[in-house]
Amino acid sequence: MKLSFRVRGFTALAMLGGLAWTAAVPQARSQEPIVIKFSHVVAADTPKGRGAERFKQLAEQLTKGRVKVEVYPNSTLYKDKEELEALQLGSVQMLAPSLAKFGPLGVKEFEVFDIPYMFPSEAFLARVENGPIGQRLMSKLETKGITGLAFWDNGFKVFSANRPINVPGDLKGLKMRIQSSKVLEAQMRALDAIPQVMAFGDVYQALQTGVVDGTENPWSNMYTQKMHEVQKYAVDTYHGCLGYAVIVNTKFWSALPPDIRSALESAIKEASRFEREIARKDNEDAMAAIEKSGRTKIIHLSADQRAVWVKALAPVQGEVAGRVGKEVIEELVKEQAAAGVK
Ligand code: LMR
C-alpha cells in the first residue's frame, strides 16, 4: 500500500516518538537494572566508604541484579552542598551526609549531634540514633522530599593545627575549618578560634596553602585525606561525634517495586551493622598510621586534661539550645542519666 508523504511522515514521527518514550524509561523493560547512584565525599577506605560498597554488594545480590548501585566516593560526583541539592532533584538517588550538613537544608535540629561531649560513647550515640529522638529527627527530612534509611557513624573528632594543641586556649585566633553547622561555629568561637565553613573535598588544599590553620575530624578522615601531611599537631580531644544519615530521594524510593524496596531495606540493615562494626578499628588504625608517619605529633590527653576541654566547651550547649531545640537537649540529658554516661 502506497502511503501519501503526509501519512508516511506522521507514521515515522509516531514511531520515533514511541522509541524515544521507551528509551526514556529504560526501567520499563525487564532486562534493564534500576540504577542507584550513591554519592559521598570521603575516601573509599573509610567506614562510610566501605559501608557504601557493602550496601552495593548486598543490594545487587539481594535483588538478583535487578538493581545496580554506582558508588561515587571522594566528591567525584558531587561535593558537600551540591550533593543534597542533587538528591532533591533526583540526579542522585542515595547519600550519607554528615549530620552536621543538614542545617542549610532547613533541618537544623540534626546539629544537636554537633554539641561537644553530648555523646560520650558510641553506645550512647547508637542508643539515641536508634531510639525515639533519632527517629523523630529522621522524620523531619520528609518535607524535604528525603527519606532517612539509617544512621551510620565514624567515631569521634580530634583537633589538628600547625601549632601544639594542649589546652583550649591553644586554638585562640586560629582559622579552623568546620562543616556547615551553626553549632560547630559556636564550638569554635567558645575556643576563641575563627570558624571557616568549607567543603570537605577542599580541606587538604586549604590546609596546605594556609587558607585555614586547622580543622577537626576523626582519625580515619584525617588520614585518608592525607591531612597528616599538612598538620604538624593533633590532640585526641574526642570532643564531638561524626554521624551520618543514609538518605534516599523519596519519589524514587516510593516508586520502587515493593519486593525491590524490601530487599534494599535488608541490604541497608546489614550494611549499617557492618559500618558500625568497622568504624572504631578503622579510626584506631588511622591514628596508628598517622603516628607511624611521623608527620603529625599526636598529643594524648589524660582524663584530667580532657576534663579541661569539657569545661571550656560546656557553654555551647546553652548557646545553641534555641537552634536545635531545648526539649531535645533536656531529653538527651535524661537519656545520659538513664544510661549512666555522665
Ligand atoms: C566533613 O565534612 O568533615 C565530614 O562530614 C566528611 C564526612 O562525610 O565524613
mmCIF file of C-alpha atoms and ligand atoms in Angstrom:
data_model
loop_
_atom_site.group_PDB
_atom_site.id
_atom_site.type_symbol
_atom_site.label_atom_id
_atom_site.label_comp_id
_atom_site.label_asym_id
_atom_site.label_seq_id
_atom_site.Cartn_x
_atom_site.Cartn_y
_atom_site.Cartn_z
ATOM 1 C CA MET A 1 0.000 0.000 0.000
ATOM 2 C CA LYS A 2 1.489 3.395 -1.076
ATOM 3 C CA LEU A 3 1.200 5.903 1.771
ATOM 4 C CA SER A 4 0.945 9.623 0.977
ATOM 5 C CA PHE A 5 4.023 11.581 2.018
ATOM 6 C CA ARG A 6 1.994 13.236 4.788
ATOM 7 C CA VAL A 7 0.787 9.927 6.287
ATOM 8 C CA ARG A 8 4.248 8.360 5.837
ATOM 9 C CA GLY A 9 5.781 11.342 7.673
ATOM 10 C CA PHE A 10 3.301 11.100 10.509
ATOM 11 C CA THR A 11 3.847 7.374 10.870
ATOM 12 C CA ALA A 12 7.622 7.883 11.010
ATOM 13 C CA LEU A 13 7.271 10.568 13.706
ATOM 14 C CA ALA A 14 4.946 8.368 15.746
ATOM 15 C CA MET A 15 7.454 5.526 15.574
ATOM 16 C CA LEU A 16 10.320 7.844 16.585
ATOM 17 C CA GLY A 17 8.209 9.239 19.415
ATOM 18 C CA GLY A 18 7.446 5.732 20.618
ATOM 19 C CA LEU A 19 11.136 4.761 20.554
ATOM 20 C CA ALA A 20 12.068 7.948 22.410
ATOM 21 C CA TRP A 21 9.444 7.253 25.059
ATOM 22 C CA THR A 22 10.684 3.674 25.529
ATOM 23 C CA ALA A 23 14.300 4.839 25.762
ATOM 24 C CA ALA A 24 13.339 7.479 28.355
ATOM 25 C CA VAL A 25 12.086 4.822 30.774
ATOM 26 C CA PRO A 26 14.707 2.045 30.409
ATOM 27 C CA GLN A 27 13.412 0.520 33.630
ATOM 28 C CA ALA A 28 10.166 -0.297 31.854
ATOM 29 C CA ARG A 29 12.000 -3.137 30.119
ATOM 30 C CA SER A 30 12.594 -6.136 32.412
ATOM 31 C CA GLN A 31 16.288 -6.626 31.476
ATOM 32 C CA GLU A 32 17.345 -3.033 32.366
ATOM 33 C CA PRO A 33 18.536 -2.753 36.021
ATOM 34 C CA ILE A 34 17.251 0.017 38.269
ATOM 35 C CA VAL A 35 20.293 2.280 38.805
ATOM 36 C CA ILE A 36 21.032 3.784 42.222
ATOM 37 C CA LYS A 37 23.723 6.477 42.203
ATOM 38 C CA PHE A 38 25.247 6.653 45.705
ATOM 39 C CA SER A 39 27.460 9.736 46.080
ATOM 40 C CA HIS A 40 29.641 10.616 49.075
ATOM 41 C CA VAL A 41 32.579 12.871 49.948
ATOM 42 C CA VAL A 42 35.036 10.612 51.777
ATOM 43 C CA ALA A 43 37.693 8.187 50.573
ATOM 44 C CA ALA A 44 36.599 4.648 49.698
ATOM 45 C CA ASP A 45 38.796 3.274 52.500
ATOM 46 C CA THR A 46 36.809 4.828 55.357
ATOM 47 C CA PRO A 47 33.882 3.489 57.410
ATOM 48 C CA LYS A 48 31.357 5.348 55.228
ATOM 49 C CA GLY A 49 33.165 4.403 52.009
ATOM 50 C CA ARG A 50 33.304 0.739 52.989
ATOM 51 C CA GLY A 51 29.691 0.840 54.185
ATOM 52 C CA ALA A 52 28.602 2.175 50.778
ATOM 53 C CA GLU A 53 30.487 -0.605 48.969
ATOM 54 C CA ARG A 54 28.952 -3.228 51.256
ATOM 55 C CA PHE A 55 25.493 -1.802 50.514
ATOM 56 C CA LYS A 56 26.266 -2.053 46.789
ATOM 57 C CA GLN A 57 27.267 -5.719 47.067
ATOM 58 C CA LEU A 58 24.221 -6.646 49.149
ATOM 59 C CA ALA A 59 21.740 -4.601 47.095
ATOM 60 C CA GLU A 60 22.844 -6.188 43.784
ATOM 61 C CA GLN A 61 22.949 -9.658 45.352
ATOM 62 C CA LEU A 62 19.582 -9.488 47.164
ATOM 63 C CA THR A 63 17.771 -8.047 44.118
ATOM 64 C CA LYS A 64 19.417 -10.645 41.864
ATOM 65 C CA GLY A 65 20.834 -7.921 39.641
ATOM 66 C CA ARG A 66 17.571 -6.007 39.209
ATOM 67 C CA VAL A 67 19.310 -3.097 40.971
ATOM 68 C CA LYS A 68 22.723 -1.697 40.034
ATOM 69 C CA VAL A 69 24.423 0.584 42.586
ATOM 70 C CA GLU A 70 27.013 3.067 41.286
ATOM 71 C CA VAL A 71 29.121 4.390 44.193
ATOM 72 C CA TYR A 72 30.857 7.760 43.608
ATOM 73 C CA PRO A 73 33.343 8.325 46.503
ATOM 74 C CA ASN A 74 35.526 11.284 47.492
ATOM 75 C CA SER A 75 33.364 14.062 45.980
ATOM 76 C CA THR A 76 33.954 12.597 42.463
ATOM 77 C CA LEU A 77 30.289 13.195 41.548
ATOM 78 C CA TYR A 78 29.143 15.922 43.970
ATOM 79 C CA LYS A 79 30.764 17.951 46.761
ATOM 80 C CA ASP A 80 29.144 18.750 50.116
ATOM 81 C CA LYS A 81 26.492 21.353 49.336
ATOM 82 C CA GLU A 82 25.783 20.132 45.785
ATOM 83 C CA GLU A 83 25.028 16.576 46.821
ATOM 84 C CA LEU A 84 21.913 17.422 48.845
ATOM 85 C CA GLU A 85 20.570 19.594 46.004
ATOM 86 C CA ALA A 86 21.270 16.783 43.529
ATOM 87 C CA LEU A 87 19.377 14.299 45.720
ATOM 88 C CA GLN A 88 16.331 16.549 45.917
ATOM 89 C CA LEU A 89 16.418 16.956 42.115
ATOM 90 C CA GLY A 90 16.707 13.198 41.638
ATOM 91 C CA SER A 91 20.100 13.488 39.868
ATOM 92 C CA VAL A 92 21.442 11.112 42.512
ATOM 93 C CA GLN A 93 19.401 8.590 44.491
ATOM 94 C CA MET A 94 21.379 7.979 47.718
ATOM 95 C CA LEU A 95 23.739 9.912 50.012
ATOM 96 C CA ALA A 96 25.153 9.580 53.522
ATOM 97 C CA PRO A 97 25.983 13.169 54.535
ATOM 98 C CA SER A 98 27.358 14.114 57.920
ATOM 99 C CA LEU A 99 24.627 15.102 60.396
ATOM 100 C CA ALA A 100 26.380 18.499 60.559
ATOM 101 C CA LYS A 101 25.337 19.274 56.980
ATOM 102 C CA PHE A 102 21.547 19.410 57.202
ATOM 103 C CA GLY A 103 21.225 22.954 58.570
ATOM 104 C CA PRO A 104 21.306 24.608 55.107
ATOM 105 C CA LEU A 105 18.501 22.214 54.095
ATOM 106 C CA GLY A 106 16.385 23.668 56.911
ATOM 107 C CA VAL A 107 16.760 20.695 59.255
ATOM 108 C CA LYS A 108 18.854 22.459 61.887
ATOM 109 C CA GLU A 109 17.788 20.015 64.615
ATOM 110 C CA PHE A 110 20.355 17.498 63.314
ATOM 111 C CA GLU A 111 23.045 19.826 64.667
ATOM 112 C CA VAL A 112 22.252 18.539 68.162
ATOM 113 C CA PHE A 113 24.777 15.808 67.287
ATOM 114 C CA ASP A 114 27.466 18.502 66.966
ATOM 115 C CA ILE A 115 27.191 19.646 70.599
ATOM 116 C CA PRO A 116 30.611 18.965 72.191
ATOM 117 C CA TYR A 117 30.735 15.994 74.569
ATOM 118 C CA MET A 118 26.943 15.467 74.336
ATOM 119 C CA PHE A 119 27.503 11.856 73.155
ATOM 120 C CA PRO A 120 30.339 10.466 75.288
ATOM 121 C CA SER A 121 30.344 6.971 73.765
ATOM 122 C CA GLU A 122 29.472 5.103 70.542
ATOM 123 C CA ALA A 123 26.978 3.028 72.526
ATOM 124 C CA PHE A 124 25.140 6.107 73.777
ATOM 125 C CA LEU A 125 25.162 7.638 70.296
ATOM 126 C CA ALA A 126 23.671 4.448 68.826
ATOM 127 C CA ARG A 127 21.063 4.323 71.628
ATOM 128 C CA VAL A 128 19.922 7.856 70.743
ATOM 129 C CA GLU A 129 20.017 7.352 66.960
ATOM 130 C CA ASN A 130 18.025 4.126 67.148
ATOM 131 C CA GLY A 131 15.587 5.495 69.749
ATOM 132 C CA PRO A 132 12.688 7.993 69.586
ATOM 133 C CA ILE A 133 14.991 11.024 69.232
ATOM 134 C CA GLY A 134 16.749 9.618 66.160
ATOM 135 C CA GLN A 135 13.523 8.502 64.543
ATOM 136 C CA ARG A 136 11.882 11.877 65.197
ATOM 137 C CA LEU A 137 14.831 13.677 63.618
ATOM 138 C CA MET A 138 14.753 11.425 60.549
ATOM 139 C CA SER A 139 11.057 12.171 60.055
ATOM 140 C CA LYS A 140 11.924 15.891 59.704
ATOM 141 C CA LEU A 141 13.513 15.059 56.337
ATOM 142 C CA GLU A 142 10.171 14.039 54.813
ATOM 143 C CA THR A 143 9.041 17.585 53.997
ATOM 144 C CA LYS A 144 12.296 17.967 52.015
ATOM 145 C CA GLY A 145 11.482 15.029 49.718
ATOM 146 C CA ILE A 146 14.045 12.878 51.519
ATOM 147 C CA THR A 147 13.644 9.519 53.291
ATOM 148 C CA GLY A 148 16.107 8.636 56.070
ATOM 149 C CA LEU A 149 17.105 4.962 55.897
ATOM 150 C CA ALA A 150 19.732 4.641 58.655
ATOM 151 C CA PHE A 151 22.323 6.347 60.816
ATOM 152 C CA TRP A 152 25.984 5.460 60.288
ATOM 153 C CA ASP A 153 28.866 6.587 62.499
ATOM 154 C CA ASN A 154 32.522 7.412 62.180
ATOM 155 C CA GLY A 155 33.720 7.785 65.761
ATOM 156 C CA PHE A 156 34.823 10.987 67.438
ATOM 157 C CA LYS A 157 36.624 14.085 66.212
ATOM 158 C CA VAL A 158 40.024 15.429 67.189
ATOM 159 C CA PHE A 159 41.512 18.866 66.565
ATOM 160 C CA SER A 160 44.550 19.419 64.350
ATOM 161 C CA ALA A 161 46.653 22.500 63.596
ATOM 162 C CA ASN A 162 50.216 23.590 62.890
ATOM 163 C CA ARG A 163 50.967 24.629 66.441
ATOM 164 C CA PRO A 164 50.961 22.420 69.566
ATOM 165 C CA ILE A 165 47.443 21.964 70.986
ATOM 166 C CA ASN A 166 47.374 21.010 74.666
ATOM 167 C CA VAL A 167 44.751 23.270 76.230
ATOM 168 C CA PRO A 168 41.677 25.064 74.796
ATOM 169 C CA GLY A 169 43.499 28.405 74.673
ATOM 170 C CA ASP A 170 45.949 26.953 72.118
ATOM 171 C CA LEU A 171 43.326 27.319 69.343
ATOM 172 C CA LYS A 172 42.833 31.052 70.031
ATOM 173 C CA GLY A 173 42.927 33.109 66.835
ATOM 174 C CA LEU A 174 43.318 30.090 64.528
ATOM 175 C CA LYS A 175 41.171 29.798 61.366
ATOM 176 C CA MET A 176 39.544 26.392 61.858
ATOM 177 C CA ARG A 177 37.683 24.600 59.025
ATOM 178 C CA ILE A 178 34.268 23.257 60.005
ATOM 179 C CA GLN A 179 31.267 21.677 58.340
ATOM 180 C CA SER A 180 28.209 23.836 57.623
ATOM 181 C CA SER A 181 26.819 23.776 61.178
ATOM 182 C CA LYS A 182 25.970 26.727 63.457
ATOM 183 C CA VAL A 183 26.701 24.521 66.461
ATOM 184 C CA LEU A 184 30.241 23.932 65.182
ATOM 185 C CA GLU A 185 30.586 27.679 64.673
ATOM 186 C CA ALA A 186 29.599 28.181 68.326
ATOM 187 C CA GLN A 187 32.069 25.458 69.329
ATOM 188 C CA MET A 188 34.982 27.215 67.602
ATOM 189 C CA ARG A 189 34.002 30.620 68.987
ATOM 190 C CA ALA A 190 33.906 29.125 72.508
ATOM 191 C CA LEU A 191 37.615 28.355 71.925
ATOM 192 C CA ASP A 192 38.285 31.880 70.553
ATOM 193 C CA ALA A 193 39.056 30.300 67.176
ATOM 194 C CA ILE A 194 37.725 31.559 63.836
ATOM 195 C CA PRO A 195 35.307 29.070 62.170
ATOM 196 C CA GLN A 196 35.562 28.688 58.380
ATOM 197 C CA VAL A 197 32.861 26.595 56.653
ATOM 198 C CA MET A 198 34.336 24.682 53.702
ATOM 199 C CA ALA A 199 33.535 21.637 51.587
ATOM 200 C CA PHE A 200 35.320 18.517 52.790
ATOM 201 C CA GLY A 201 36.965 17.999 49.401
ATOM 202 C CA ASP A 202 38.701 21.397 49.657
ATOM 203 C CA VAL A 203 40.204 20.966 53.133
ATOM 204 C CA TYR A 204 43.586 19.438 52.235
ATOM 205 C CA GLN A 205 44.498 22.250 49.830
ATOM 206 C CA ALA A 206 43.206 24.906 52.248
ATOM 207 C CA LEU A 207 45.460 23.490 54.984
ATOM 208 C CA GLN A 208 48.384 23.183 52.568
ATOM 209 C CA THR A 209 48.089 26.811 51.401
ATOM 210 C CA GLY A 210 47.246 28.266 54.820
ATOM 211 C CA VAL A 211 43.727 29.372 53.874
ATOM 212 C CA VAL A 212 42.855 27.692 57.167
ATOM 213 C CA ASP A 213 45.184 26.820 60.047
ATOM 214 C CA GLY A 214 43.487 23.710 61.379
ATOM 215 C CA THR A 215 40.403 21.551 61.417
ATOM 216 C CA GLU A 216 38.559 18.755 63.210
ATOM 217 C CA ASN A 217 37.645 15.242 62.079
ATOM 218 C CA PRO A 218 38.009 11.614 63.170
ATOM 219 C CA TRP A 219 41.373 9.984 62.525
ATOM 220 C CA SER A 220 40.087 7.986 59.527
ATOM 221 C CA ASN A 221 39.108 11.136 57.626
ATOM 222 C CA MET A 222 42.301 12.917 58.634
ATOM 223 C CA TYR A 223 44.466 10.043 57.392
ATOM 224 C CA THR A 224 42.625 9.165 54.155
ATOM 225 C CA GLN A 225 42.624 12.843 53.121
ATOM 226 C CA LYS A 226 46.384 12.996 53.919
ATOM 227 C CA MET A 227 45.825 15.853 56.367
ATOM 228 C CA HIS A 228 48.745 14.486 58.436
ATOM 229 C CA GLU A 229 50.978 15.763 55.621
ATOM 230 C CA VAL A 230 49.865 19.351 56.279
ATOM 231 C CA GLN A 231 49.101 19.337 60.013
ATOM 232 C CA LYS A 232 52.011 19.216 62.462
ATOM 233 C CA TYR A 233 49.913 18.576 65.585
ATOM 234 C CA ALA A 234 46.716 16.837 66.624
ATOM 235 C CA VAL A 235 45.144 16.302 70.033
ATOM 236 C CA ASP A 236 42.828 13.443 70.993
ATOM 237 C CA THR A 237 40.065 15.593 72.472
ATOM 238 C CA TYR A 238 37.300 13.324 71.093
ATOM 239 C CA HIS A 239 35.105 16.384 71.618
ATOM 240 C CA GLY A 240 32.322 15.557 69.160
ATOM 241 C CA CYS A 241 30.868 12.665 67.194
ATOM 242 C CA LEU A 242 30.755 12.340 63.422
ATOM 243 C CA GLY A 243 27.495 10.680 62.427
ATOM 244 C CA TYR A 244 25.848 10.224 59.056
ATOM 245 C CA ALA A 245 22.264 9.933 57.831
ATOM 246 C CA VAL A 246 21.874 7.460 54.964
ATOM 247 C CA ILE A 247 19.191 9.089 52.844
ATOM 248 C CA VAL A 248 17.313 8.476 49.596
ATOM 249 C CA ASN A 249 15.161 10.554 47.254
ATOM 250 C CA THR A 250 11.606 9.842 48.461
ATOM 251 C CA LYS A 251 9.968 9.925 44.995
ATOM 252 C CA PHE A 252 12.487 7.351 43.714
ATOM 253 C CA TRP A 253 12.142 5.180 46.843
ATOM 254 C CA SER A 254 8.333 5.206 46.816
ATOM 255 C CA ALA A 255 8.196 4.275 43.121
ATOM 256 C CA LEU A 256 10.271 1.114 43.591
ATOM 257 C CA PRO A 257 8.502 -2.273 43.302
ATOM 258 C CA PRO A 258 7.735 -3.405 46.911
ATOM 259 C CA ASP A 259 9.887 -6.533 46.657
ATOM 260 C CA ILE A 260 12.873 -4.444 45.471
ATOM 261 C CA ARG A 261 12.372 -1.918 48.276
ATOM 262 C CA SER A 262 12.193 -4.720 50.833
ATOM 263 C CA ALA A 263 15.442 -6.246 49.525
ATOM 264 C CA LEU A 264 17.145 -2.833 49.688
ATOM 265 C CA GLU A 265 15.935 -2.358 53.272
ATOM 266 C CA SER A 266 17.631 -5.662 54.168
ATOM 267 C CA ALA A 267 20.790 -4.511 52.376
ATOM 268 C CA ILE A 268 20.814 -1.219 54.302
ATOM 269 C CA LYS A 269 20.282 -3.028 57.617
ATOM 270 C CA GLU A 270 23.250 -5.340 57.088
ATOM 271 C CA ALA A 271 25.475 -2.592 55.634
ATOM 272 C CA SER A 272 24.679 -0.432 58.701
ATOM 273 C CA ARG A 273 25.688 -3.236 61.072
ATOM 274 C CA PHE A 274 28.913 -3.690 59.092
ATOM 275 C CA GLU A 275 29.721 0.048 59.041
ATOM 276 C CA ARG A 276 29.309 0.427 62.803
ATOM 277 C CA GLU A 277 31.361 -2.725 63.366
ATOM 278 C CA ILE A 278 34.415 -1.442 61.461
ATOM 279 C CA ALA A 279 34.333 2.255 62.431
ATOM 280 C CA ARG A 280 36.205 2.048 65.739
ATOM 281 C CA LYS A 281 39.051 -0.125 64.367
ATOM 282 C CA ASP A 282 39.333 1.958 61.169
ATOM 283 C CA ASN A 283 39.900 5.032 63.338
ATOM 284 C CA GLU A 284 42.364 3.243 65.630
ATOM 285 C CA ASP A 285 44.317 2.022 62.586
ATOM 286 C CA ALA A 286 44.304 5.519 61.061
ATOM 287 C CA MET A 287 45.652 7.056 64.292
ATOM 288 C CA ALA A 288 48.453 4.460 64.387
ATOM 289 C CA ALA A 289 49.289 5.144 60.726
ATOM 290 C CA ILE A 290 49.429 8.908 61.376
ATOM 291 C CA GLU A 291 51.770 8.390 64.341
ATOM 292 C CA LYS A 292 53.926 5.983 62.314
ATOM 293 C CA SER A 293 54.208 8.555 59.502
ATOM 294 C CA GLY A 294 55.959 10.935 61.891
ATOM 295 C CA ARG A 295 54.332 13.877 60.062
ATOM 296 C CA THR A 296 51.835 14.815 62.794
ATOM 297 C CA LYS A 297 52.644 14.776 66.519
ATOM 298 C CA ILE A 298 49.613 13.435 68.352
ATOM 299 C CA ILE A 299 49.108 14.848 71.840
ATOM 300 C CA HIS A 300 47.373 12.245 74.018
ATOM 301 C CA LEU A 301 45.308 13.811 76.824
ATOM 302 C CA SER A 302 44.838 12.311 80.273
ATOM 303 C CA ALA A 303 41.294 12.200 81.692
ATOM 304 C CA ASP A 304 42.032 15.315 83.767
ATOM 305 C CA GLN A 305 43.430 17.158 80.733
ATOM 306 C CA ARG A 306 40.366 16.213 78.663
ATOM 307 C CA ALA A 307 38.122 17.487 81.501
ATOM 308 C CA VAL A 308 39.580 20.957 80.866
ATOM 309 C CA TRP A 309 38.258 20.782 77.270
ATOM 310 C CA VAL A 310 34.849 19.549 78.507
ATOM 311 C CA LYS A 311 34.639 22.587 80.809
ATOM 312 C CA ALA A 312 35.761 25.048 78.133
ATOM 313 C CA LEU A 313 33.136 23.734 75.679
ATOM 314 C CA ALA A 314 30.273 23.312 78.184
ATOM 315 C CA PRO A 315 28.685 26.743 77.406
ATOM 316 C CA VAL A 316 27.962 25.690 73.795
ATOM 317 C CA GLN A 317 25.002 23.537 74.853
ATOM 318 C CA GLY A 318 23.156 26.508 76.354
ATOM 319 C CA GLU A 319 24.078 28.807 73.469
ATOM 320 C CA VAL A 320 22.586 26.521 70.785
ATOM 321 C CA ALA A 321 19.518 25.242 72.678
ATOM 322 C CA GLY A 322 17.298 27.728 70.851
ATOM 323 C CA ARG A 323 18.530 26.404 67.491
ATOM 324 C CA VAL A 324 18.450 22.651 67.983
ATOM 325 C CA GLY A 325 15.564 22.583 70.479
ATOM 326 C CA LYS A 326 15.588 22.918 74.288
ATOM 327 C CA GLU A 327 13.326 19.859 74.524
ATOM 328 C CA VAL A 328 15.681 17.533 72.672
ATOM 329 C CA ILE A 329 18.584 18.676 74.860
ATOM 330 C CA GLU A 330 16.510 18.016 78.005
ATOM 331 C CA GLU A 331 15.634 14.560 76.598
ATOM 332 C CA LEU A 332 19.305 13.843 75.925
ATOM 333 C CA VAL A 333 20.361 14.887 79.418
ATOM 334 C CA LYS A 334 17.728 12.492 80.809
ATOM 335 C CA GLU A 335 18.969 9.757 78.437
ATOM 336 C CA GLN A 336 22.542 10.343 79.664
ATOM 337 C CA ALA A 337 21.407 9.875 83.267
ATOM 338 C CA ALA A 338 19.378 6.775 82.365
ATOM 339 C CA ALA A 339 22.364 5.319 80.525
ATOM 340 C CA GLY A 340 24.723 6.324 83.331
ATOM 341 C CA VAL A 341 27.090 8.079 80.926
ATOM 342 C CA LYS A 342 27.505 11.372 82.793
HETATM 343 C C1 LMR B 1 33.455 16.599 56.916
HETATM 344 O O1 LMR B 1 32.973 17.292 56.008
HETATM 345 O O2 LMR B 1 34.357 16.922 57.675
HETATM 346 C C2 LMR B 1 32.874 15.224 57.082
HETATM 347 O O3 LMR B 1 31.480 15.331 57.025
HETATM 348 C C3 LMR B 1 33.256 14.339 55.956
HETATM 349 C C4 LMR B 1 32.469 13.052 56.093
HETATM 350 O O4 LMR B 1 31.417 12.942 55.432
HETATM 351 O O5 LMR B 1 32.900 12.194 56.899
#
